[in-house]
Short mmCIF file of C-alpha atoms in Angstrom, two decimals:
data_model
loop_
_atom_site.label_atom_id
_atom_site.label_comp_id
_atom_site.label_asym_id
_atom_site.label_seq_id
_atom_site.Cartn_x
_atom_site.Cartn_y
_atom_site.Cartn_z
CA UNK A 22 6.34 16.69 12.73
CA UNK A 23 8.49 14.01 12.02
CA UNK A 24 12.66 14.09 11.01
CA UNK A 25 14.97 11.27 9.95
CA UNK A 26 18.87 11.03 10.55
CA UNK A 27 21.04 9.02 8.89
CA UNK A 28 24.69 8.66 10.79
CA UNK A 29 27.06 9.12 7.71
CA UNK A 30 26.75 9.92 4.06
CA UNK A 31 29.32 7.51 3.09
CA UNK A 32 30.16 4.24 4.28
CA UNK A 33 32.90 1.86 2.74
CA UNK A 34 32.74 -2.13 3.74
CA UNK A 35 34.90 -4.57 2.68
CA UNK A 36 33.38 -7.57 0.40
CA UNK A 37 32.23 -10.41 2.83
CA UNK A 38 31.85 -7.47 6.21
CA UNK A 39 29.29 -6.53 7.83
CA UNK A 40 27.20 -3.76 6.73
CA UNK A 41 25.68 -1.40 9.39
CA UNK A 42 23.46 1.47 8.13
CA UNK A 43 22.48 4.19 10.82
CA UNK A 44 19.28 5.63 11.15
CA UNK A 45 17.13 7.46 13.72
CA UNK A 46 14.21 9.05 13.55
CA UNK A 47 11.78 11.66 15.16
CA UNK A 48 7.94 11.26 15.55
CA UNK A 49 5.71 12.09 18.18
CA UNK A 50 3.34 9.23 17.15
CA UNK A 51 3.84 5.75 16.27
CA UNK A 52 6.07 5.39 13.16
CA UNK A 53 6.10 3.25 10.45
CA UNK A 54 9.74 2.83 9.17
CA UNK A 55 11.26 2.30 5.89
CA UNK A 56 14.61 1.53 4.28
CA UNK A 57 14.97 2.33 0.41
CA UNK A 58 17.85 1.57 -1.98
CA UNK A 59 18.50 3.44 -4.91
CA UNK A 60 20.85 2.47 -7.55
CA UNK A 61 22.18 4.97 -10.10
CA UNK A 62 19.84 6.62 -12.51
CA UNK A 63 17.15 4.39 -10.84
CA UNK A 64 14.43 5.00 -8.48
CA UNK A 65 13.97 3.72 -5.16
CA UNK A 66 13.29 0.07 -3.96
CA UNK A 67 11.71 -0.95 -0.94
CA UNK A 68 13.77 -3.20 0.96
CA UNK A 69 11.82 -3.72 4.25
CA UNK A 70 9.65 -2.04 6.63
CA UNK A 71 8.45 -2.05 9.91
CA UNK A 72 4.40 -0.63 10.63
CA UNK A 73 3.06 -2.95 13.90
CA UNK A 74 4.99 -6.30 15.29
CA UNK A 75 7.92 -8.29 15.65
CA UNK A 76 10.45 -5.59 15.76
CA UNK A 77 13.13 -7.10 13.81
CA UNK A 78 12.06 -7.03 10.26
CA UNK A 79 13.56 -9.08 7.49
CA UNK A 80 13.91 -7.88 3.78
CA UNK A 81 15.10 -8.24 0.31
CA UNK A 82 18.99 -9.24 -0.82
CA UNK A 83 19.52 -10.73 3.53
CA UNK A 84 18.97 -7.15 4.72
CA UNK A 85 17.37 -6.86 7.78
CA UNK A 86 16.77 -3.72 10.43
CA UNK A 87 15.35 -3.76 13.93
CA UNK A 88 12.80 -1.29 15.48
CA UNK A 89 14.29 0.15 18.82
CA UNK A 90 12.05 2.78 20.32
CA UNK A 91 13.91 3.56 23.75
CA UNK A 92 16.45 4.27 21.04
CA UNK A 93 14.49 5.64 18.84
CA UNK A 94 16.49 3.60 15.92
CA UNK A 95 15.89 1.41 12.87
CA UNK A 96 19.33 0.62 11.89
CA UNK A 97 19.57 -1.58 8.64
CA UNK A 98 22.54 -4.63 8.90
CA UNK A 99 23.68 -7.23 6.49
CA UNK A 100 26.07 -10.24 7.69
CA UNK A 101 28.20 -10.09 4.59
CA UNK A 102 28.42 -7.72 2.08
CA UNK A 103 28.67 -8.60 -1.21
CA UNK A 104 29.66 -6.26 -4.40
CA UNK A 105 26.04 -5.77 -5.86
CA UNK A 106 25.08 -3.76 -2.71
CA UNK A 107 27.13 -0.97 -3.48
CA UNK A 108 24.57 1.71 -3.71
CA UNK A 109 22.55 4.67 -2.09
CA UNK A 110 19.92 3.98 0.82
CA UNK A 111 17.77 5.88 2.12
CA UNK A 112 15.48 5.60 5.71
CA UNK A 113 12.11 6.72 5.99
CA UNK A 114 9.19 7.21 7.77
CA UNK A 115 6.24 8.08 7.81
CA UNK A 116 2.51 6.76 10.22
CA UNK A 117 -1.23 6.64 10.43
CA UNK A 118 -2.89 9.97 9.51
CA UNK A 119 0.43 11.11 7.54
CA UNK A 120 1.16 8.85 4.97
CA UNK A 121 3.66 11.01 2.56
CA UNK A 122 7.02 9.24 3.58
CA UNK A 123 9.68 11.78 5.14
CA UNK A 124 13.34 10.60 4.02
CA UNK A 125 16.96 10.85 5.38
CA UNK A 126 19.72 12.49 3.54
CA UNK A 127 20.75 8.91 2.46
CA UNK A 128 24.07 6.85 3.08
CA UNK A 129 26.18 5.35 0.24
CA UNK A 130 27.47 2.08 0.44
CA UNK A 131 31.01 1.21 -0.94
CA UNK A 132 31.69 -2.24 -1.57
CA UNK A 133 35.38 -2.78 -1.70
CA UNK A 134 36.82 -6.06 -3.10
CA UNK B 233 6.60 -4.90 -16.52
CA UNK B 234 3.69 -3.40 -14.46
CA UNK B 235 5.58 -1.21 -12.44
CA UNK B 236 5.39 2.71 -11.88
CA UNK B 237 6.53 4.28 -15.26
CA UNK B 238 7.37 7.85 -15.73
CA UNK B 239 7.94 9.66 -18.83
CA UNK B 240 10.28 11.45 -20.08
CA UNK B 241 13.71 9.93 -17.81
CA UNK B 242 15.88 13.26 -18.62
CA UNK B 243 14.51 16.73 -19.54
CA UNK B 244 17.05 19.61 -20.64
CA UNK B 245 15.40 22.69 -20.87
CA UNK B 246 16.34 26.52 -20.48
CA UNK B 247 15.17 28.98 -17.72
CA UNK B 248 11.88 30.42 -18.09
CA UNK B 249 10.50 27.12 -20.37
CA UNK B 250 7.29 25.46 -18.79
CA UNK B 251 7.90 21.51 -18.81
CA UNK B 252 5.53 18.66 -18.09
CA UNK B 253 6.17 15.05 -17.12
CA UNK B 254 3.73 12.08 -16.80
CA UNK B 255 4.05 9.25 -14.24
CA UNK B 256 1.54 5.93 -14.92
CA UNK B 257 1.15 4.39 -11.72
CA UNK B 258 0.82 0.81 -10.91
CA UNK B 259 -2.91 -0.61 -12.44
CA UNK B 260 -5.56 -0.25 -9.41
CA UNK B 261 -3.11 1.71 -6.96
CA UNK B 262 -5.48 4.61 -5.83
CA UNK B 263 -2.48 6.89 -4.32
CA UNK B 264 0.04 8.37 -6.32
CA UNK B 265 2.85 10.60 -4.98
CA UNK B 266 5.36 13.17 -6.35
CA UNK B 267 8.69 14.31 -4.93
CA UNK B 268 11.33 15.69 -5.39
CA UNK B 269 15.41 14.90 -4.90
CA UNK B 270 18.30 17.31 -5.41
CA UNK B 271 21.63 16.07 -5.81
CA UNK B 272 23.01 14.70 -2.26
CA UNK B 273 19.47 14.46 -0.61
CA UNK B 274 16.64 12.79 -0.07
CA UNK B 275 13.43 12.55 -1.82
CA UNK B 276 10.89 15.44 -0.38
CA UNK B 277 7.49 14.97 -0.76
CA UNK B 278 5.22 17.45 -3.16
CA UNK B 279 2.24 16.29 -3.44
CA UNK B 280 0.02 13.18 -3.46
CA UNK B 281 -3.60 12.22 -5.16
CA UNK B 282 -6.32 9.72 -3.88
CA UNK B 283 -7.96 8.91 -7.32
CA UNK B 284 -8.51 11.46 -8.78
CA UNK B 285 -8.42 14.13 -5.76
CA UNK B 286 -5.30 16.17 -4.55
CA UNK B 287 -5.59 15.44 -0.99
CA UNK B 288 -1.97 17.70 -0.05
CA UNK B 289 0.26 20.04 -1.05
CA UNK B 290 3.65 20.77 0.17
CA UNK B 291 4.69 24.32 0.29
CA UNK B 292 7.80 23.43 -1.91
CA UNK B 293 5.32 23.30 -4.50
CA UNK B 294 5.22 27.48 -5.52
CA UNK B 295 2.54 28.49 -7.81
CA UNK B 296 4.62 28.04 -11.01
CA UNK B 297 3.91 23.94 -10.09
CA UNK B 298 0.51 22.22 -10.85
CA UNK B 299 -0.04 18.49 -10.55
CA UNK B 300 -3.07 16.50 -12.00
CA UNK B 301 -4.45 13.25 -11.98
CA UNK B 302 -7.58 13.00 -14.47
CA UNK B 303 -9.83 10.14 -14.14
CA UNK B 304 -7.59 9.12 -11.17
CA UNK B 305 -4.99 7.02 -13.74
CA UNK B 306 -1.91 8.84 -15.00
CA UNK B 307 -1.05 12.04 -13.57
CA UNK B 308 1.01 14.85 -14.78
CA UNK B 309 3.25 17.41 -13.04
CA UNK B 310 3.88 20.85 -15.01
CA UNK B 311 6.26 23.18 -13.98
CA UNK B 312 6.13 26.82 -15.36
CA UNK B 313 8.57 29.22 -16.10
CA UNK B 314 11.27 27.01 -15.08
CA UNK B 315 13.94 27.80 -13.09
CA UNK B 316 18.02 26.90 -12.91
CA UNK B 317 16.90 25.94 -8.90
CA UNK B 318 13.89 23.17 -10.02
CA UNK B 319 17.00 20.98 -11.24
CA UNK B 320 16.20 17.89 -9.79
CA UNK B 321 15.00 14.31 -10.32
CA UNK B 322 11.08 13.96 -9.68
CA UNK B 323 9.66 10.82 -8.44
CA UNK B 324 6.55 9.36 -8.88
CA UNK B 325 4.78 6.45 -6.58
CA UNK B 326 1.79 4.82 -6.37
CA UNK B 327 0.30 2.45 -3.52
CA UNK B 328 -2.83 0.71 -3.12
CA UNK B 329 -3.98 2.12 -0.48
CA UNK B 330 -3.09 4.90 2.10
CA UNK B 331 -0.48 2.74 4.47
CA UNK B 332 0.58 0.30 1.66
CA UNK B 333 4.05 0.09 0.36
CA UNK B 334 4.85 3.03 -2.35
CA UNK B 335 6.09 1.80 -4.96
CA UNK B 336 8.93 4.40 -7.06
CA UNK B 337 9.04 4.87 -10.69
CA UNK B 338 12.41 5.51 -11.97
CA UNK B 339 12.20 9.40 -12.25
CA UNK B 340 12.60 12.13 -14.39
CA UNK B 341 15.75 13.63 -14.39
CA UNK B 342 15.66 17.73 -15.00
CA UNK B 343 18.46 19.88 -15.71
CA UNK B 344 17.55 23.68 -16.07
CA UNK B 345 20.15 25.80 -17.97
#
């Protein structure tokens, strides 16, 4: 079986900070790892992922989240935050022989000017 | 735009009322996915075709659910005898192939009164 934990269901930045997005997960075999955002009334975009590889993995909008497996972590950053990442994200995982993606409880991001 | 569509976006409907939605997955993805996210969670996964073959069910999905995928295109999700507890948004995704990216339509929203 395989579990996903996102540290806090709301986290508030300041335009221009840092963005740090928590997530750990649980799997007794190799995982493949996902981060989501979802927007309001829309459905979820992929905005990187780690399967096999470099373990930092660079995605869409200058996200970017690296694999740690002593820590058993794939925590999503952003240098600077900017307004139009104010939204809902959601880690995932899922790996070989189990493909249906299980999700966290999702943190959202507020952006404040 | 030849993403994931899903039809209808928001369903109203009253308890005990079977409903249906459709979800038209990306041209040439062979997997297509369903789940499922209440308010203040994650997406959990229902159910998930290969063509046109239901490969897994979750055991959220109770008998009053049935998911199809003629033909191994569209694919349709009906829900019978509805109830005030299947208020959710349902997701549909399609990949290419079992470890590709899924790709998320924008959902259909239900509301059971």
């Amino acid at each position: 079986a395989q579990s996903v934990t996102q540290l806090g269901s709301h986290v508030s930045v300041s335009e221009g900070a840092l963005v740090l997005l928590r997530c750990n997960y649980s799997s007794s075999v190799p995982p493949y790892l996902f981060w989501y955002v979802q927007y309001p009334n829309q459905g979820l975009q992929l905005l990187l992922k780690y399967t096999t590889g470099a373990t930092l993995v660079k995605g869409i909008n200058g996200f970017e989240a690296e694999f740690k497996k002593s820590e058993t972590s794939f925590h999503l950053t952003k240098p600077s935050a900017h307004m139009s990442d104010a939204a809902e994200y959601f880690c995932a995982c899922s790996n070989v022989g189990n493909e249906k993606l299980t999700f966290g409880t999702g943190t959202r991001l507020t952006i404040i000017p | 735009d030849t993403g994931v569509s899903q039809d209808p976006r928001h369903k109203i409907t009253k308890r005990g009322q079977n409903v249906t939605f459709r979800c038209d997955p990306i041209s040439e993805h062979n997997r297509l996915y369903w789940y499922r996210q209440t308010l203040g969670q994650g997406p959990e996964f229902l159910t998930y075709f290969q063509n046109e073959a239901q490969l897994e069910k979750s055991r959220l999905l109770s008998d009053r659910f049935s998911a199809e995928r003629p033909k191994g295109s569209f694919s349709t999700l009906e829900i019978q005898r509805t109830e005030q507890g299947d208020s959710a948004m349902y997701l549909c995704a399609s990949s290419l192939t079992a470890q590709e990216t899924q790709y998320f339509g924008p959902g259909t929203r239900l509301l059971v009164l």
